[in-house]
Tab-separated table of C-alpha atoms in Angstrom:
chain	number	residue	atom	x	y	z
R	1	MET	CA	-18.020	-70.778	82.936
R	2	THR	CA	-20.275	-72.227	85.634
R	3	ILE	CA	-19.675	-75.531	86.856
R	4	LEU	CA	-22.433	-77.898	88.405
R	5	ILE	CA	-20.115	-80.616	89.465
R	6	ASP	CA	-19.564	-80.450	93.363
R	7	ARG	CA	-15.996	-78.831	94.093
R	8	HIS	CA	-14.020	-80.991	95.817
R	9	SER	CA	-11.054	-81.004	98.607
R	10	ASP	CA	-7.360	-82.449	98.277
R	11	GLN	CA	-8.653	-84.355	101.635
R	12	ASN	CA	-11.225	-86.464	100.094
R	13	ASP	CA	-10.014	-90.149	100.907
R	14	ALA	CA	-12.121	-91.894	98.339
R	15	GLY	CA	-9.023	-93.276	96.806
R	16	ASP	CA	-7.002	-94.477	99.645
R	17	GLU	CA	-7.333	-97.881	99.959
R	18	ILE	CA	-7.267	-98.284	95.721
R	19	VAL	CA	-3.255	-97.985	95.293
R	20	GLU	CA	-0.252	-96.313	96.375
R	21	LYS	CA	1.785	-94.228	94.288
R	22	ASN	CA	5.621	-94.485	93.974
R	23	GLN	CA	8.038	-92.420	91.812
R	24	GLY	CA	5.110	-92.663	89.255
R	25	ASN	CA	4.468	-96.120	89.592
R	26	VAL	CA	1.151	-97.536	90.228
R	27	LYS	CA	1.598	-100.080	93.267
R	28	GLU	CA	-1.449	-102.712	94.057
R	29	GLU	CA	-2.505	-103.151	97.432
R	30	GLU	CA	-4.141	-106.270	98.393
R	31	THR	CA	-7.365	-104.919	98.269
R	32	GLU	CA	-9.380	-105.111	95.079
R	33	LEU	CA	-9.598	-101.661	93.025
R	34	VAL	CA	-13.244	-100.212	93.769
R	35	LEU	CA	-14.463	-99.481	90.500
R	36	ASP	CA	-17.681	-97.541	91.758
R	37	ALA	CA	-16.161	-95.127	94.567
R	38	GLY	CA	-18.317	-92.249	95.070
R	39	PHE	CA	-19.061	-91.542	91.693
R	40	GLU	CA	-22.988	-91.902	90.457
R	41	ALA	CA	-23.156	-92.381	86.850
R	42	PRO	CA	-26.779	-90.314	85.416
R	43	HIS	CA	-29.451	-92.482	84.282
R	44	THR	CA	-29.785	-90.695	80.749
R	45	ASN	CA	-26.884	-88.917	78.468
R	46	SER	CA	-27.182	-84.994	77.429
R	47	PHE	CA	-29.961	-85.994	74.656
R	48	GLY	CA	-32.280	-87.556	77.058
R	49	HIS	CA	-31.605	-91.247	76.056
R	50	THR	CA	-29.563	-94.252	77.803
R	51	PHE	CA	-25.828	-93.698	77.031
R	52	ARG	CA	-24.335	-95.533	74.399
R	53	ASP	CA	-27.896	-96.736	72.800
R	54	TYR	CA	-27.145	-96.846	69.203
R	55	ASP	CA	-30.737	-97.974	68.325
R	56	ALA	CA	-32.495	-95.048	69.791
R	57	GLU	CA	-34.182	-93.332	67.067
R	58	SER	CA	-32.889	-90.170	66.354
R	59	GLU	CA	-31.273	-87.782	64.035
R	60	ARG	CA	-28.075	-87.822	65.908
R	61	ASN	CA	-28.119	-91.601	65.940
R	62	ARG	CA	-28.664	-91.559	62.321
R	63	ALA	CA	-25.509	-89.699	61.541
R	64	VAL	CA	-23.654	-92.088	64.227
R	65	GLU	CA	-24.584	-95.300	62.239
R	66	GLU	CA	-23.661	-93.735	59.059
R	67	PHE	CA	-20.348	-92.607	60.547
R	68	TYR	CA	-19.774	-96.631	61.445
R	69	ARG	CA	-20.651	-97.813	58.059
R	70	VAL	CA	-17.764	-95.489	56.669
R	71	ASN	CA	-15.629	-96.333	59.632
R	72	HIS	CA	-15.912	-100.265	59.190
R	73	ILE	CA	-15.390	-100.275	55.674
R	74	GLY	CA	-12.380	-98.294	55.883
R	75	GLN	CA	-10.153	-99.891	58.577
R	76	THR	CA	-8.315	-102.014	56.871
R	77	VAL	CA	-4.651	-103.641	58.039
R	78	ASP	CA	-3.086	-101.695	54.988
R	79	PHE	CA	-4.864	-98.463	56.546
R	80	VAL	CA	-3.696	-98.578	59.624
R	81	ARG	CA	-0.007	-99.653	58.669
R	82	LYS	CA	-0.439	-96.690	56.525
R	83	MET	CA	-1.506	-94.553	59.293
R	84	ARG	CA	0.982	-95.673	62.002
R	85	GLU	CA	3.805	-95.097	59.486
R	86	GLU	CA	2.692	-91.919	58.595
R	87	TYR	CA	1.936	-90.126	61.832
R	88	GLY	CA	4.539	-92.116	64.034
R	89	LYS	CA	7.048	-89.805	62.383
R	90	LEU	CA	5.450	-86.802	64.853
R	91	ASN	CA	6.617	-84.302	62.329
R	92	ARG	CA	3.763	-82.563	62.290
R	93	THR	CA	4.303	-79.556	64.930
R	94	GLU	CA	5.607	-79.004	68.644
R	95	MET	CA	2.983	-77.807	70.943
R	96	SER	CA	2.555	-78.501	74.638
R	97	ILE	CA	-0.339	-80.570	75.945
R	98	TRP	CA	-2.405	-77.422	77.083
R	99	GLU	CA	-1.877	-76.225	73.474
R	100	CYS	CA	-3.593	-79.041	72.334
R	101	CYS	CA	-6.276	-79.179	74.379
R	102	GLU	CA	-7.518	-75.475	73.404
R	103	LEU	CA	-6.972	-76.633	69.872
R	104	LEU	CA	-9.724	-79.517	70.454
R	105	ASN	CA	-11.939	-76.817	71.419
R	106	GLU	CA	-13.050	-76.589	67.525
R	107	PHE	CA	-14.209	-79.994	67.204
R	108	ILE	CA	-17.265	-82.452	68.468
R	109	ASP	CA	-17.245	-85.916	67.682
R	110	GLU	CA	-19.624	-87.415	64.966
R	111	SER	CA	-19.531	-90.970	66.708
R	112	ASP	CA	-20.496	-90.283	69.998
R	113	PRO	CA	-24.488	-90.724	70.745
R	114	ASP	CA	-24.131	-89.012	74.230
R	115	LEU	CA	-22.616	-85.639	73.677
R	116	ASP	CA	-22.081	-82.742	71.103
R	117	GLU	CA	-20.244	-80.487	73.011
R	118	PRO	CA	-16.718	-79.290	72.068
R	119	GLN	CA	-14.259	-82.048	73.228
R	120	ILE	CA	-12.724	-79.616	75.825
R	121	GLU	CA	-15.845	-79.672	77.759
R	122	HIS	CA	-15.669	-83.598	77.636
R	123	LEU	CA	-11.856	-83.696	78.865
R	124	LEU	CA	-12.492	-81.487	82.008
R	125	GLN	CA	-15.651	-83.478	83.058
R	126	THR	CA	-13.660	-86.723	82.939
R	127	ALA	CA	-10.693	-85.090	84.810
R	128	GLU	CA	-12.586	-83.557	87.576
R	129	ALA	CA	-14.875	-86.392	87.900
R	130	ILE	CA	-12.024	-88.946	88.800
R	131	ARG	CA	-9.906	-86.179	90.503
R	132	LYS	CA	-12.631	-86.176	93.185
R	133	ASP	CA	-12.799	-89.716	93.848
R	134	TYR	CA	-9.144	-90.960	93.433
R	135	PRO	CA	-7.386	-87.517	94.724
R	136	ASP	CA	-4.363	-89.401	95.202
R	137	GLU	CA	-4.153	-90.650	91.626
R	138	ASP	CA	-2.836	-87.765	90.056
R	139	TRP	CA	-1.542	-89.451	87.150
R	140	LEU	CA	-4.933	-90.573	86.579
R	141	HIS	CA	-6.408	-87.442	86.708
R	142	LEU	CA	-3.695	-86.321	83.915
R	143	THR	CA	-4.785	-89.150	82.078
R	144	GLY	CA	-9.017	-87.944	82.152
R	145	LEU	CA	-7.719	-84.929	80.757
R	146	ILE	CA	-5.494	-85.837	77.916
R	147	HIS	CA	-6.927	-89.224	76.762
R	148	ASP	CA	-8.658	-87.707	73.725
R	149	LEU	CA	-6.175	-85.240	72.547
R	150	GLY	CA	-5.255	-87.422	69.716
R	151	LYS	CA	-8.616	-85.861	68.142
R	152	VAL	CA	-6.739	-83.316	67.025
R	153	LEU	CA	-6.099	-85.576	63.823
R	154	LEU	CA	-8.976	-83.586	62.624
R	155	HIS	CA	-7.552	-80.500	62.397
R	156	PRO	CA	-6.055	-79.103	59.396
R	157	SER	CA	-2.415	-78.851	60.090
R	158	PHE	CA	-2.664	-82.512	60.907
R	159	GLY	CA	-3.735	-83.425	57.631
R	160	GLU	CA	-7.833	-82.767	58.554
R	161	LEU	CA	-8.481	-86.625	58.633
R	162	PRO	CA	-11.987	-87.653	58.197
R	163	GLN	CA	-14.159	-88.403	61.361
R	164	TRP	CA	-14.292	-92.538	60.798
R	165	ALA	CA	-10.432	-92.039	60.757
R	166	VAL	CA	-9.945	-90.222	64.075
R	167	VAL	CA	-12.953	-91.403	66.419
R	168	GLY	CA	-15.512	-94.079	67.109
R	169	ASP	CA	-15.139	-97.305	69.019
R	170	THR	CA	-12.029	-99.245	68.060
R	171	PHE	CA	-11.402	-102.779	67.398
R	172	PRO	CA	-8.164	-105.128	66.146
R	173	VAL	CA	-7.519	-105.548	62.338
R	174	GLY	CA	-5.946	-108.584	61.307
R	175	CYS	CA	-8.275	-110.834	62.783
R	176	ALA	CA	-12.057	-111.514	62.594
R	177	PHE	CA	-14.221	-108.566	63.307
R	178	ASP	CA	-16.112	-109.611	66.523
R	179	GLU	CA	-19.809	-109.400	66.444
R	180	SER	CA	-20.080	-107.389	69.525
R	181	ILE	CA	-18.506	-104.079	67.525
R	182	VAL	CA	-21.451	-101.569	67.259
R	183	HIS	CA	-22.893	-101.865	63.609
R	184	HIS	CA	-21.099	-105.040	62.871
R	185	LYS	CA	-23.055	-105.392	59.814
R	186	TYR	CA	-20.845	-103.082	57.909
R	187	PHE	CA	-17.665	-105.127	58.189
R	188	LYS	CA	-18.977	-107.250	55.329
R	189	GLU	CA	-17.982	-104.326	52.998
R	190	ASN	CA	-14.459	-104.486	54.415
R	191	PRO	CA	-11.867	-105.706	52.051
R	192	ASP	CA	-10.099	-107.833	55.115
R	193	TYR	CA	-13.485	-109.655	55.783
R	194	GLY	CA	-13.123	-112.253	53.288
R	195	ASN	CA	-9.272	-112.614	53.483
R	196	PRO	CA	-8.591	-115.958	55.172
R	197	SER	CA	-5.453	-114.581	56.443
R	198	TYR	CA	-7.602	-111.975	58.685
R	199	ASN	CA	-10.915	-113.285	59.296
R	200	THR	CA	-10.224	-116.151	61.875
R	201	LYS	CA	-10.278	-115.653	65.607
R	202	TYR	CA	-6.535	-115.342	65.712
R	203	GLY	CA	-5.754	-113.831	62.299
R	204	ILE	CA	-2.272	-112.851	62.088
R	205	TYR	CA	-1.771	-113.126	66.042
R	206	THR	CA	-1.021	-115.477	68.761
R	207	GLU	CA	-2.928	-116.281	72.045
R	208	ASP	CA	-1.745	-114.449	75.001
R	209	CYS	CA	0.315	-112.501	72.409
R	210	GLY	CA	-0.558	-108.994	74.104
R	211	LEU	CA	-2.175	-106.133	72.815
R	212	ASP	CA	0.717	-104.210	72.052
R	213	ASN	CA	1.725	-106.408	69.340
R	214	VAL	CA	-2.258	-106.096	67.689
R	215	PHE	CA	-2.665	-103.495	65.231
R	216	MET	CA	-5.887	-101.583	66.595
R	217	SER	CA	-8.300	-99.498	63.833
R	218	TRP	CA	-6.503	-95.912	63.479
R	219	GLY	CA	-7.406	-93.324	65.361
R	220	HIS	CA	-7.234	-90.638	68.296
R	221	ASP	CA	-6.481	-93.436	70.874
R	222	ASP	CA	-3.528	-94.993	69.160
R	223	TYR	CA	-1.910	-91.742	67.788
R	224	MET	CA	-2.230	-90.057	71.372
R	225	TYR	CA	-0.668	-93.429	72.950
R	226	LEU	CA	2.366	-92.926	70.222
R	227	VAL	CA	2.591	-89.148	70.966
R	228	ALA	CA	3.221	-89.811	74.441
R	229	LYS	CA	5.114	-92.587	74.585
R	230	GLU	CA	7.507	-91.259	72.073
R	231	ASN	CA	7.954	-88.173	73.655
R	232	GLN	CA	8.938	-90.185	76.655
R	233	THR	CA	5.768	-89.224	79.395
R	234	THR	CA	6.346	-90.444	82.931
R	235	LEU	CA	3.136	-91.349	83.281
R	236	PRO	CA	2.964	-95.444	84.400
R	237	PRO	CA	2.205	-97.964	82.051
R	238	ALA	CA	-1.793	-98.181	83.219
R	239	GLY	CA	-1.895	-94.736	81.921
R	240	LEU	CA	-0.616	-95.570	78.332
R	241	PHE	CA	-2.887	-98.659	78.304
R	242	ILE	CA	-6.161	-96.422	79.266
R	243	ILE	CA	-4.913	-93.799	76.392
R	244	ARG	CA	-4.456	-96.418	73.583
R	245	TYR	CA	-7.822	-98.644	74.398
R	246	HIS	CA	-9.978	-96.304	76.084
R	247	SER	CA	-12.439	-96.681	72.915
R	248	PHE	CA	-11.704	-100.305	72.807
R	249	TYR	CA	-15.559	-101.180	74.153
R	250	ALA	CA	-15.774	-104.863	72.636
R	251	LEU	CA	-13.060	-105.645	75.158
R	252	HIS	CA	-13.949	-103.652	78.291
R	253	GLN	CA	-17.922	-104.016	78.011
R	254	SER	CA	-18.285	-106.921	76.012
R	255	GLU	CA	-14.907	-108.688	76.782
R	256	ALA	CA	-13.695	-109.999	73.549
R	257	TYR	CA	-10.868	-110.773	72.364
R	258	LYS	CA	-9.653	-111.383	75.540
R	259	HIS	CA	-7.597	-114.421	74.443
R	260	LEU	CA	-4.942	-111.792	72.794
R	261	MET	CA	-4.676	-110.329	76.017
R	262	ASN	CA	-1.167	-110.962	77.946
R	263	ASN	CA	-0.853	-110.863	82.198
R	264	GLU	CA	0.361	-106.994	82.008
R	265	ASP	CA	-2.857	-106.333	80.118
R	266	ARG	CA	-5.216	-108.134	82.524
R	267	GLU	CA	-3.278	-106.214	85.100
R	268	ASN	CA	-3.800	-102.744	83.577
R	269	MET	CA	-7.316	-103.638	82.792
R	270	LYS	CA	-8.364	-103.065	86.186
R	271	TRP	CA	-7.287	-99.048	85.649
R	272	LEU	CA	-9.112	-99.076	82.358
R	273	LYS	CA	-12.474	-100.609	83.806
R	274	VAL	CA	-12.152	-97.611	86.735
R	275	PHE	CA	-11.457	-95.056	83.838
R	276	ASN	CA	-14.010	-96.176	81.747
R	277	LYS	CA	-16.766	-95.049	83.914
R	278	TYR	CA	-15.710	-91.549	83.836
R	279	ASP	CA	-15.044	-91.144	80.519
R	280	LEU	CA	-18.865	-92.373	79.522
R	281	TYR	CA	-21.031	-90.899	82.012
R	282	SER	CA	-19.035	-87.612	83.085
R	283	LYS	CA	-20.721	-86.478	79.753
R	284	SER	CA	-23.124	-83.960	80.278
R	285	LYS	CA	-24.107	-80.266	79.592
R	286	VAL	CA	-22.515	-79.200	82.768
R	287	ARG	CA	-19.557	-76.842	82.136
R	288	ILE	CA	-16.138	-76.558	83.766
R	289	ASN	CA	-14.665	-73.213	85.150
R	290	VAL	CA	-11.306	-74.185	82.735
R	291	GLU	CA	-9.453	-71.248	84.717
R	292	GLU	CA	-10.107	-72.151	87.873
R	293	VAL	CA	-8.986	-75.646	87.300
R	294	LYS	CA	-6.183	-74.728	85.011
R	295	PRO	CA	-3.237	-74.205	87.345
R	296	TYR	CA	-3.587	-77.855	88.837
R	297	TYR	CA	-3.666	-79.549	85.454
R	298	LEU	CA	-0.670	-77.719	84.182
R	299	SER	CA	1.182	-78.789	87.181
R	300	LEU	CA	0.370	-82.438	86.379
R	301	ILE	CA	1.425	-81.915	82.754
R	302	ASN	CA	4.732	-80.241	83.874
R	303	LYS	CA	5.411	-83.679	86.217
R	304	TYR	CA	4.477	-85.971	83.557
R	305	PHE	CA	5.490	-84.442	80.226
R	306	PRO	CA	7.855	-82.302	78.370
R	307	ALA	CA	7.093	-78.810	77.882
R	308	LYS	CA	6.824	-79.068	74.009
R	309	LEU	CA	6.202	-82.174	72.497
R	310	LYS	CA	6.448	-83.581	68.926
R	311	TRP	CA	3.188	-84.246	67.412
């Protein structure tokens, strides 16, 4: 495969003033995080539209809207609890992180208006763009590679869940659906919409309760978070936070649900905002030379994960 992204050297100092890494933990310096670093976001996605433009008239966006209609109807408190209990057992298979990356090559995300390439392309685009700007934060490079691995839920060996239960923007269930959530109108058909226990600002939660105590709509984010956590990854808390909430656009783009965050969430949000730009704007028709970068990512996998994980 060929690549149009500039190769980087290990001497790039773009991230030196951002953080220090000490034994796998993120330590903040006095300086603020630089959110733009050297990465320049393109003006249009791979279809020639602005990013996350759900109103652009296209066959792709009509399919995306239908996806969200079904998603918003089906993501209920009962459904999320059922999925977390079932998939939290991690009894489907055992495989390595890289094996999972290769398994994802079969799938395209139907909820994404910006990309129609196999998922491994997006994973490597994200990771390599981060690596170029933050060369010293190897945990962040690996987070970029693995953040979407939960999409293996689409595979027959994982139950072949429908796309609406695997991909798409995530949001809390058990409280009111914020109007900033894309295609919000379809929530009116959700069984929880009229439930007085679930349709208020706080619902079943309390102020500053912490996002770790909030049920998120079920999908690849929450599943990969469970996989990483239960397999005792040594990624820092910010890495796990990114994995679980990278599709929570109502929070990190519209600042909804901030009343549920605690202080740890607010600290981790700094890194999620760094990550989000690369996750969103690195999507393109660019191809990555997989064999060239594979040894580097295998070394990171060995550093932060066991050889085989339970899924």
